[in-house]
Amino acid sequence: MAENLLSIKNLTVTVNDINIEKKLINDISLEIPALSIVALVGGSGSGKTTTGLSILRLLPPALKISQGEIIFSGINILEKTEDQMRGLRGKEIGMVFQEPLVAFNPVFSVGYQINEVLECHTTLNRQLRQARILDLLQRVGIDDPKRVAQNYPHQLSGGLRQRVMIAQAIAASPKLIIADEPTSNLDVTLQAKIMDLFRTLRKELNLSILLITHDLGLVSHLADQVVVMQQGKVVEAGATDQVLTHPKHVYTQQLIETVKI
Amino acid sequence: MINDKDNSSIPINEFQIGLRNFKRNRLAVICVVILFVLYGIAVFADFLSPYSYRNENRNYSYSPPTAIHIAHDNKLSWPFIYGTQLTFNDFHKREYVVNKSQRYPIQLFIKGEEYKLLGIISCQYHLFGVQEPGRLYLLGADSRGRDLFSRILYGSRISLSIGLIGVFISFTIGLIVGGISGYYGGRIDDFLMRLCEMFMMVPGFYLLLAFRAAVPDNFNSVQIYFAIVIILSFLGWASLARIIRGMCLSLKEREYVLAAKTFGLLDIRIITTHVLPHTLSYSIAAIMLSIPGYILGESALSLIGLGIQDPYASWGNLLSDGMSIVRIYFAPWILWPAFFIFLTVICFNVIGDALRDCLDPLLKSEGKE
């Protein structure tokens, strides 16, 4: 088995208040091998997104990581300083959000916002950054990158916005992409296209992807491995085929049932 | 491929929509024009005024506004003025006797005192004036026979610029402090907000006086000018910082701020590009509405003699002549600067209101459609 790009060991996230004993994520462990797509599946409130944000150490101030290790390319993320984390975010780990309309700042063109990431993480000069933006947009399957780059988020269609969001996430060529329900707001045909895009990007850019979703159909098409979460705990994990065809845990079985109906 | 030119006629961004709404407000547009004229006057004050601000002639102390005649011997002629002579009547009151034998036609582009147009070009021509020894007082004269009209024009430079510079400084401070305070929260927030409250709890005018007292009294007029600007902007930033901080508290929870964090952008970058621009629709209106405060603050300081010093003119210190009721009684024209202060303040307020209405629909004042 290939070396793990990211491994989470016994991670526990609690409410940052000594008076409240509530564990939002309870002792979970998961591993993302290099160049693989791992799906994190579960219902609402099961702690999927919180896990994703823990990896970037961007939990809201009300939450804190009370226990565990998050090891990314051999280094424990939790021991890094805030400055080192900033170098890591975007540069090594990128994030794709569920709703690109609110994940883009409405007052700047999308090109400007991709440029911001490049400015922060690369030493390219202005012209090279411009060229890179167009290249990135082309890579995510946009035909007329010049026009799209000048547009404001609200001027783009949902599918285009999601593609631009992905382009922004891969701008500084990270090794890991955390995709938080990237297709939940898209229609079925677009979902398939975005999925294809993730697959090609993985090959072209040597990406690993942590796919946070509740859509098992998506998981079966895309993921190599599945981790099922329920109420802050990992209830089942394994290769996709195995988990989907022979679910062991009751909750996994229920999830699969809902899709079949 | 969409043709970009098709979209050019319909407003595509908030700014254009705002501009269109603003133009619908006739009163505000008129006020914009008035302000443009006033600021234009300030820029070209030395060309537009017949005399310089320090040109005095004590024979014309408190000379009333000079009457401009267009008819001589029942015949229409080019506008001219008669010469006047100061006399004292039986009650030792000043009286200016018109001497019909002396006629001074008003000349355009007349050669007079030398000045530097726009601060660079040396020039001697004034838009209008009369040949010496005639004296033209459009709005009367002050105690030393200086032309009030010219002094108002020169004074507008100080009074109008103090508002802009003051608002620029205090809004820069306010936006930075408010942005940092709201974005970081916690102890930084506590510290900065208590600091703001310290400034806000002292009644403004007393704080103004206290700061003024701290300024050395041997400052020259330029230094005093900047001291006043800085003092005024120190008073103004606190309330703005508090409002901006409140807006930032909610703005920082937006998902694009989180997204910006996941891309590893610097905090200062996130504050300046992803948080503060969203407070602009509020700030622009607030800027307009707070400029009058600076103009009035300078006027108040100068009025009580702590601001701009004679012979330099500002609308405030021109008005200080009118502090005595006796002087207002026999020379009511010395109140003219008040009219200009009033006009400017009203214009800024109307524009501010209009901007608030068209930029921020949520703040739209009640009772309007």
Short mmCIF file of N, CA, C and O in Angstrom, two decimals, chain B residues 100-212:
data_model
loop_
_atom_site.label_atom_id
_atom_site.label_comp_id
_atom_site.label_asym_id
_atom_site.label_seq_id
_atom_site.Cartn_x
_atom_site.Cartn_y
_atom_site.Cartn_z
N LYS B 100 -19.85 111.27 -6.71
CA LYS B 100 -20.28 110.93 -8.07
C LYS B 100 -19.32 111.38 -9.15
O LYS B 100 -19.46 111.02 -10.31
N SER B 101 -18.36 112.18 -8.76
CA SER B 101 -17.42 112.63 -9.79
C SER B 101 -16.38 111.56 -10.10
O SER B 101 -15.78 111.56 -11.15
N GLN B 102 -16.17 110.64 -9.12
CA GLN B 102 -15.21 109.56 -9.38
C GLN B 102 -15.95 108.33 -9.88
O GLN B 102 -16.83 107.82 -9.21
N ARG B 103 -15.60 107.91 -11.10
CA ARG B 103 -16.23 106.69 -11.63
C ARG B 103 -15.15 105.69 -11.96
O ARG B 103 -14.16 106.02 -12.60
N TYR B 104 -15.34 104.45 -11.45
CA TYR B 104 -14.36 103.39 -11.74
C TYR B 104 -15.10 102.25 -12.45
O TYR B 104 -15.87 101.53 -11.81
N PRO B 105 -14.93 102.10 -13.76
CA PRO B 105 -15.59 100.97 -14.44
C PRO B 105 -15.00 99.64 -13.97
O PRO B 105 -13.81 99.55 -13.66
N ILE B 106 -15.87 98.66 -13.89
CA ILE B 106 -15.40 97.32 -13.52
C ILE B 106 -14.72 96.70 -14.74
O ILE B 106 -15.30 96.63 -15.82
N GLN B 107 -13.47 96.29 -14.54
CA GLN B 107 -12.72 95.73 -15.68
C GLN B 107 -12.54 94.24 -15.50
O GLN B 107 -12.35 93.76 -14.39
N LEU B 108 -12.63 93.56 -16.63
CA LEU B 108 -12.39 92.11 -16.60
C LEU B 108 -10.92 91.84 -16.88
O LEU B 108 -10.28 92.59 -17.61
N PHE B 109 -10.40 90.78 -16.31
CA PHE B 109 -8.99 90.39 -16.49
C PHE B 109 -8.07 91.57 -16.24
O PHE B 109 -7.25 91.94 -17.06
N ILE B 110 -8.29 92.17 -15.09
CA ILE B 110 -7.53 93.35 -14.73
C ILE B 110 -6.21 92.94 -14.09
O ILE B 110 -6.14 91.92 -13.39
N LYS B 111 -5.19 93.74 -14.33
CA LYS B 111 -3.88 93.46 -13.75
C LYS B 111 -3.88 93.91 -12.30
O LYS B 111 -4.29 95.02 -11.99
N GLY B 112 -3.46 93.05 -11.43
CA GLY B 112 -3.45 93.41 -10.02
C GLY B 112 -2.27 92.77 -9.31
O GLY B 112 -1.20 92.63 -9.90
N GLU B 113 -2.52 92.36 -8.07
CA GLU B 113 -1.44 91.73 -7.31
C GLU B 113 -1.02 90.42 -7.96
O GLU B 113 -1.83 89.69 -8.52
N GLU B 114 0.26 90.11 -7.80
CA GLU B 114 0.75 88.88 -8.40
C GLU B 114 0.44 87.69 -7.48
O GLU B 114 0.41 87.82 -6.26
N TYR B 115 0.15 86.57 -8.09
CA TYR B 115 -0.12 85.35 -7.31
C TYR B 115 0.31 84.16 -8.15
O TYR B 115 0.69 84.30 -9.32
N LYS B 116 0.28 82.99 -7.56
CA LYS B 116 0.64 81.76 -8.28
C LYS B 116 -0.61 80.94 -8.54
O LYS B 116 -1.20 80.39 -7.62
N LEU B 117 -1.04 80.90 -9.80
CA LEU B 117 -2.24 80.14 -10.15
C LEU B 117 -1.95 78.64 -9.98
O LEU B 117 -0.95 78.14 -10.49
N LEU B 118 -2.82 77.96 -9.25
CA LEU B 118 -2.67 76.53 -8.95
C LEU B 118 -1.34 76.25 -8.25
O LEU B 118 -0.85 75.13 -8.23
N GLY B 119 -0.77 77.30 -7.69
CA GLY B 119 0.49 77.10 -6.96
C GLY B 119 1.71 77.04 -7.84
O GLY B 119 2.82 76.90 -7.34
N ILE B 120 1.55 77.12 -9.15
CA ILE B 120 2.71 77.00 -10.03
C ILE B 120 2.87 78.23 -10.92
O ILE B 120 3.93 78.84 -10.95
N ILE B 121 1.78 78.53 -11.65
CA ILE B 121 1.90 79.53 -12.70
C ILE B 121 1.82 80.92 -12.11
O ILE B 121 0.84 81.29 -11.45
N SER B 122 2.83 81.72 -12.35
CA SER B 122 2.83 83.09 -11.87
C SER B 122 1.89 83.92 -12.73
O SER B 122 1.95 83.85 -13.95
N CYS B 123 1.02 84.70 -12.09
CA CYS B 123 -0.02 85.40 -12.84
C CYS B 123 -0.38 86.69 -12.13
O CYS B 123 -0.27 86.81 -10.92
N GLN B 124 -0.78 87.67 -12.90
CA GLN B 124 -1.14 88.97 -12.33
C GLN B 124 -2.59 89.33 -12.58
O GLN B 124 -3.07 90.31 -12.05
N TYR B 125 -3.27 88.55 -13.40
CA TYR B 125 -4.61 88.94 -13.82
C TYR B 125 -5.67 88.42 -12.87
O TYR B 125 -5.60 87.29 -12.39
N HIS B 126 -6.63 89.27 -12.58
CA HIS B 126 -7.78 88.87 -11.78
C HIS B 126 -9.01 88.94 -12.65
O HIS B 126 -9.06 89.74 -13.58
N LEU B 127 -9.99 88.10 -12.34
CA LEU B 127 -11.18 88.02 -13.20
C LEU B 127 -11.84 89.39 -13.35
O LEU B 127 -12.23 89.79 -14.43
N PHE B 128 -11.97 90.10 -12.22
CA PHE B 128 -12.57 91.43 -12.33
C PHE B 128 -11.98 92.32 -11.23
O PHE B 128 -11.32 91.85 -10.31
N GLY B 129 -12.24 93.59 -11.33
CA GLY B 129 -11.73 94.53 -10.34
C GLY B 129 -11.87 95.94 -10.86
O GLY B 129 -12.40 96.14 -11.97
N VAL B 130 -11.45 96.90 -10.05
CA VAL B 130 -11.47 98.29 -10.51
C VAL B 130 -10.07 98.86 -10.37
O VAL B 130 -9.26 98.38 -9.59
N GLN B 131 -9.80 99.90 -11.14
CA GLN B 131 -8.50 100.56 -11.10
C GLN B 131 -8.33 101.28 -9.76
O GLN B 131 -9.28 101.85 -9.24
N GLU B 132 -7.15 101.22 -9.17
CA GLU B 132 -6.88 102.03 -7.98
C GLU B 132 -7.04 103.50 -8.37
O GLU B 132 -6.80 103.85 -9.54
N PRO B 133 -7.39 104.40 -7.48
CA PRO B 133 -7.63 104.18 -6.06
C PRO B 133 -9.03 103.68 -5.73
O PRO B 133 -9.39 103.71 -4.56
N GLY B 134 -9.85 103.34 -6.72
CA GLY B 134 -11.17 102.82 -6.42
C GLY B 134 -11.06 101.49 -5.66
O GLY B 134 -10.12 100.75 -5.84
N ARG B 135 -12.03 101.24 -4.79
CA ARG B 135 -12.05 99.97 -4.06
C ARG B 135 -13.38 99.30 -4.30
O ARG B 135 -14.44 99.91 -4.13
N LEU B 136 -13.33 98.04 -4.69
CA LEU B 136 -14.55 97.29 -4.97
C LEU B 136 -14.80 96.31 -3.83
O LEU B 136 -13.99 95.42 -3.57
N TYR B 137 -15.89 96.54 -3.11
CA TYR B 137 -16.25 95.62 -2.01
C TYR B 137 -17.58 94.97 -2.34
O TYR B 137 -18.64 95.53 -2.05
N LEU B 138 -17.55 93.80 -2.92
CA LEU B 138 -18.81 93.15 -3.30
C LEU B 138 -19.65 92.83 -2.08
O LEU B 138 -20.86 92.97 -2.08
N LEU B 139 -19.00 92.34 -1.03
CA LEU B 139 -19.74 91.95 0.18
C LEU B 139 -19.31 92.79 1.37
O LEU B 139 -19.40 92.36 2.50
N GLY B 140 -18.80 94.00 1.10
CA GLY B 140 -18.40 94.85 2.21
C GLY B 140 -16.96 94.59 2.63
O GLY B 140 -16.27 93.75 2.06
N ALA B 141 -16.55 95.35 3.66
CA ALA B 141 -15.17 95.23 4.12
C ALA B 141 -15.14 94.96 5.62
O ALA B 141 -16.14 95.15 6.30
N ASP B 142 -13.99 94.48 6.10
CA ASP B 142 -13.87 94.26 7.54
C ASP B 142 -13.20 95.47 8.20
O ASP B 142 -13.04 96.52 7.57
N SER B 143 -12.81 95.34 9.46
CA SER B 143 -12.34 96.50 10.22
C SER B 143 -11.11 97.15 9.58
O SER B 143 -10.90 98.35 9.70
N ARG B 144 -10.30 96.37 8.89
CA ARG B 144 -9.09 96.94 8.31
C ARG B 144 -9.25 97.24 6.82
O ARG B 144 -8.26 97.40 6.11
N GLY B 145 -10.49 97.24 6.37
CA GLY B 145 -10.72 97.57 4.98
C GLY B 145 -10.32 96.49 4.01
O GLY B 145 -10.00 96.77 2.86
N ARG B 146 -10.30 95.24 4.47
CA ARG B 146 -10.01 94.15 3.55
C ARG B 146 -11.32 93.67 2.93
O ARG B 146 -12.37 93.66 3.59
N ASP B 147 -11.24 93.26 1.70
CA ASP B 147 -12.45 92.87 0.96
C ASP B 147 -12.97 91.54 1.48
O ASP B 147 -12.29 90.51 1.39
N LEU B 148 -14.18 91.55 2.01
CA LEU B 148 -14.75 90.34 2.60
C LEU B 148 -14.96 89.26 1.55
O LEU B 148 -14.71 88.08 1.80
N PHE B 149 -15.36 89.68 0.35
CA PHE B 149 -15.58 88.70 -0.72
C PHE B 149 -14.29 87.94 -1.02
O PHE B 149 -14.28 86.71 -1.07
N SER B 150 -13.18 88.68 -1.18
CA SER B 150 -11.91 88.01 -1.44
C SER B 150 -11.53 87.10 -0.30
O SER B 150 -11.06 85.98 -0.49
N ARG B 151 -11.76 87.59 0.92
CA ARG B 151 -11.36 86.79 2.07
C ARG B 151 -12.22 85.53 2.21
O ARG B 151 -11.74 84.48 2.65
N ILE B 152 -13.49 85.62 1.82
CA ILE B 152 -14.33 84.42 1.85
C ILE B 152 -13.80 83.40 0.83
O ILE B 152 -13.72 82.20 1.12
N LEU B 153 -13.42 83.89 -0.35
CA LEU B 153 -12.90 82.97 -1.35
C LEU B 153 -11.62 82.29 -0.85
O LEU B 153 -11.45 81.08 -0.96
N TYR B 154 -10.71 83.10 -0.29
CA TYR B 154 -9.49 82.50 0.25
C TYR B 154 -9.81 81.57 1.43
O TYR B 154 -9.22 80.50 1.57
N GLY B 155 -10.76 82.00 2.25
CA GLY B 155 -11.13 81.19 3.41
C GLY B 155 -11.71 79.85 3.02
O GLY B 155 -11.55 78.85 3.72
N SER B 156 -12.38 79.81 1.85
CA SER B 156 -12.98 78.55 1.42
C SER B 156 -11.91 77.50 1.22
O SER B 156 -12.15 76.31 1.40
N ARG B 157 -10.69 77.93 0.88
CA ARG B 157 -9.61 76.95 0.71
C ARG B 157 -9.38 76.18 1.99
O ARG B 157 -9.30 74.96 1.99
N ILE B 158 -9.32 76.91 3.08
CA ILE B 158 -9.06 76.25 4.36
C ILE B 158 -10.30 75.49 4.83
O ILE B 158 -10.25 74.31 5.14
N SER B 159 -11.44 76.20 4.82
CA SER B 159 -12.63 75.58 5.38
C SER B 159 -13.07 74.34 4.60
O SER B 159 -13.50 73.35 5.19
N LEU B 160 -12.96 74.38 3.28
CA LEU B 160 -13.43 73.24 2.49
C LEU B 160 -12.42 72.10 2.49
O LEU B 160 -12.79 70.93 2.46
N SER B 161 -11.13 72.44 2.51
CA SER B 161 -10.15 71.35 2.44
C SER B 161 -10.03 70.64 3.78
O SER B 161 -9.77 69.44 3.82
N ILE B 162 -10.27 71.37 4.86
CA ILE B 162 -10.15 70.73 6.18
C ILE B 162 -11.14 69.56 6.31
O ILE B 162 -10.82 68.51 6.85
N GLY B 163 -12.35 69.74 5.74
CA GLY B 163 -13.32 68.66 5.78
C GLY B 163 -12.82 67.43 5.07
O GLY B 163 -12.88 66.31 5.59
N LEU B 164 -12.27 67.61 3.87
CA LEU B 164 -11.85 66.46 3.07
C LEU B 164 -10.65 65.75 3.71
O LEU B 164 -10.65 64.53 3.85
N ILE B 165 -9.64 66.54 4.10
CA ILE B 165 -8.46 65.91 4.67
C ILE B 165 -8.80 65.25 6.00
O ILE B 165 -8.40 64.11 6.27
N GLY B 166 -9.59 65.96 6.80
CA GLY B 166 -9.96 65.41 8.10
C GLY B 166 -10.71 64.10 7.95
O GLY B 166 -10.43 63.12 8.63
N VAL B 167 -11.69 64.08 7.03
CA VAL B 167 -12.48 62.88 6.85
C VAL B 167 -11.60 61.74 6.30
O VAL B 167 -11.75 60.59 6.69
N PHE B 168 -10.65 62.09 5.47
CA PHE B 168 -9.76 61.06 4.92
C PHE B 168 -8.95 60.41 6.04
O PHE B 168 -8.90 59.18 6.14
N ILE B 169 -8.37 61.24 6.90
CA ILE B 169 -7.56 60.68 7.98
C ILE B 169 -8.42 59.86 8.94
O ILE B 169 -8.10 58.71 9.26
N SER B 170 -9.54 60.44 9.36
CA SER B 170 -10.30 59.73 10.39
C SER B 170 -10.95 58.47 9.84
O SER B 170 -11.10 57.49 10.55
N PHE B 171 -11.31 58.48 8.55
CA PHE B 171 -11.89 57.25 8.01
C PHE B 171 -10.84 56.19 7.79
O PHE B 171 -11.13 54.99 7.92
N THR B 172 -9.63 56.59 7.45
CA THR B 172 -8.58 55.60 7.34
C THR B 172 -8.38 54.93 8.70
O THR B 172 -8.37 53.69 8.80
N ILE B 173 -8.25 55.76 9.73
CA ILE B 173 -8.07 55.19 11.07
C ILE B 173 -9.29 54.35 11.45
O ILE B 173 -9.16 53.21 11.91
N GLY B 174 -10.47 54.90 11.23
CA GLY B 174 -11.69 54.20 11.62
C GLY B 174 -11.85 52.86 10.94
O GLY B 174 -12.20 51.87 11.57
N LEU B 175 -11.58 52.82 9.63
CA LEU B 175 -11.73 51.56 8.89
C LEU B 175 -10.70 50.54 9.37
O LEU B 175 -11.03 49.37 9.57
N ILE B 176 -9.47 50.98 9.59
CA ILE B 176 -8.44 50.03 10.02
C ILE B 176 -8.76 49.51 11.42
O ILE B 176 -8.79 48.29 11.65
N VAL B 177 -9.03 50.43 12.33
CA VAL B 177 -9.31 50.00 13.71
C VAL B 177 -10.56 49.13 13.75
O VAL B 177 -10.56 48.05 14.35
N GLY B 178 -11.63 49.59 13.08
CA GLY B 178 -12.86 48.81 13.07
C GLY B 178 -12.67 47.46 12.44
O GLY B 178 -13.16 46.44 12.94
N GLY B 179 -11.95 47.42 11.34
CA GLY B 179 -11.70 46.15 10.63
C GLY B 179 -10.92 45.18 11.50
O GLY B 179 -11.32 44.02 11.66
N ILE B 180 -9.84 45.65 12.09
CA ILE B 180 -9.02 44.78 12.94
C ILE B 180 -9.82 44.30 14.13
O ILE B 180 -9.86 43.12 14.47
N SER B 181 -10.52 45.26 14.74
CA SER B 181 -11.27 44.95 15.94
C SER B 181 -12.34 43.89 15.68
O SER B 181 -12.47 42.91 16.40
N GLY B 182 -13.10 44.10 14.60
CA GLY B 182 -14.17 43.16 14.29
C GLY B 182 -13.66 41.83 13.81
O GLY B 182 -14.22 40.77 14.12
N TYR B 183 -12.59 41.84 13.05
CA TYR B 183 -12.10 40.61 12.45
C TYR B 183 -11.46 39.70 13.48
O TYR B 183 -11.73 38.51 13.54
N TYR B 184 -10.59 40.26 14.32
CA TYR B 184 -9.89 39.42 15.29
C TYR B 184 -10.74 39.11 16.51
O TYR B 184 -10.69 38.02 17.05
N GLY B 185 -11.52 40.12 16.95
CA GLY B 185 -12.33 39.89 18.13
C GLY B 185 -11.46 39.69 19.37
O GLY B 185 -10.27 40.02 19.37
N GLY B 186 -12.07 39.17 20.42
CA GLY B 186 -11.32 38.83 21.62
C GLY B 186 -10.68 40.03 22.29
O GLY B 186 -11.29 41.09 22.38
N ARG B 187 -9.46 39.86 22.77
CA ARG B 187 -8.81 40.91 23.57
C ARG B 187 -8.51 42.14 22.73
O ARG B 187 -8.65 43.27 23.21
N ILE B 188 -8.07 41.94 21.48
CA ILE B 188 -7.78 43.09 20.62
C ILE B 188 -9.03 43.95 20.49
O ILE B 188 -8.99 45.17 20.61
N ASP B 189 -10.15 43.26 20.27
CA ASP B 189 -11.43 43.93 20.13
C ASP B 189 -11.75 44.72 21.40
O ASP B 189 -12.08 45.90 21.35
N ASP B 190 -11.61 44.06 22.55
CA ASP B 190 -11.90 44.72 23.83
C ASP B 190 -11.06 45.98 23.98
O ASP B 190 -11.56 47.05 24.30
N PHE B 191 -9.76 45.82 23.73
CA PHE B 191 -8.85 46.94 23.93
C PHE B 191 -9.22 48.11 23.02
O PHE B 191 -9.37 49.24 23.47
N LEU B 192 -9.39 47.81 21.73
CA LEU B 192 -9.65 48.89 20.77
C LEU B 192 -11.00 49.56 21.04
O LEU B 192 -11.13 50.78 20.90
N MET B 193 -11.99 48.76 21.43
CA MET B 193 -13.30 49.36 21.66
C MET B 193 -13.31 50.23 22.91
O MET B 193 -13.95 51.27 22.95
N ARG B 194 -12.57 49.81 23.96
CA ARG B 194 -12.49 50.67 25.15
C ARG B 194 -11.80 51.96 24.79
O ARG B 194 -12.14 53.03 25.28
N LEU B 195 -10.77 51.85 23.93
CA LEU B 195 -10.07 53.06 23.47
C LEU B 195 -11.05 54.01 22.78
O LEU B 195 -11.08 55.22 23.03
N CYS B 196 -11.87 53.44 21.88
CA CYS B 196 -12.88 54.25 21.19
C CYS B 196 -13.79 54.92 22.19
O CYS B 196 -14.12 56.11 22.06
N GLU B 197 -14.23 54.16 23.18
CA GLU B 197 -15.18 54.72 24.13
C GLU B 197 -14.56 55.86 24.93
O GLU B 197 -15.24 56.81 25.30
N MET B 198 -13.24 55.75 25.18
CA MET B 198 -12.57 56.85 25.87
C MET B 198 -12.69 58.14 25.08
O MET B 198 -12.90 59.21 25.65
N PHE B 199 -12.56 58.01 23.76
CA PHE B 199 -12.68 59.21 22.94
C PHE B 199 -14.12 59.69 22.86
O PHE B 199 -14.39 60.87 22.75
N MET B 200 -15.05 58.72 22.89
CA MET B 200 -16.44 59.10 22.68
C MET B 200 -17.10 59.63 23.93
O MET B 200 -18.10 60.34 23.86
N MET B 201 -16.57 59.30 25.11
CA MET B 201 -17.30 59.67 26.32
C MET B 201 -17.09 61.15 26.67
O MET B 201 -17.92 61.75 27.31
N VAL B 202 -15.96 61.73 26.22
CA VAL B 202 -15.75 63.16 26.48
C VAL B 202 -16.54 63.95 25.45
O VAL B 202 -16.45 63.66 24.27
N PRO B 203 -17.33 64.94 25.90
CA PRO B 203 -18.08 65.74 24.92
C PRO B 203 -17.12 66.32 23.89
O PRO B 203 -16.07 66.86 24.24
N GLY B 204 -17.50 66.20 22.63
CA GLY B 204 -16.60 66.52 21.54
C GLY B 204 -15.90 67.86 21.64
O GLY B 204 -14.70 67.96 21.48
N PHE B 205 -16.66 68.90 21.94
CA PHE B 205 -16.07 70.22 21.87
C PHE B 205 -15.00 70.44 22.95
O PHE B 205 -13.98 71.07 22.71
N TYR B 206 -15.21 69.84 24.12
CA TYR B 206 -14.22 69.99 25.19
C TYR B 206 -12.95 69.23 24.85
O TYR B 206 -11.84 69.69 25.13
N LEU B 207 -13.13 68.08 24.22
CA LEU B 207 -11.96 67.32 23.79
C LEU B 207 -11.19 68.11 22.74
O LEU B 207 -9.96 68.18 22.75
N LEU B 208 -11.96 68.76 21.87
CA LEU B 208 -11.35 69.60 20.84
C LEU B 208 -10.50 70.69 21.49
O LEU B 208 -9.34 70.92 21.14
N LEU B 209 -11.06 71.34 22.52
CA LEU B 209 -10.34 72.40 23.22
C LEU B 209 -9.12 71.84 23.94
O LEU B 209 -8.04 72.44 23.93
N ALA B 210 -9.29 70.66 24.55
CA ALA B 210 -8.17 70.07 25.28
C ALA B 210 -7.02 69.77 24.34
O ALA B 210 -5.85 70.08 24.63
N PHE B 211 -7.33 69.20 23.20
CA PHE B 211 -6.28 68.89 22.22
C PHE B 211 -5.62 70.17 21.73
O PHE B 211 -4.41 70.25 21.57
N ARG B 212 -6.46 71.18 21.49
CA ARG B 212 -5.94 72.44 20.98
C ARG B 212 -4.98 73.04 22.00
O ARG B 212 -3.94 73.61 21.64
#
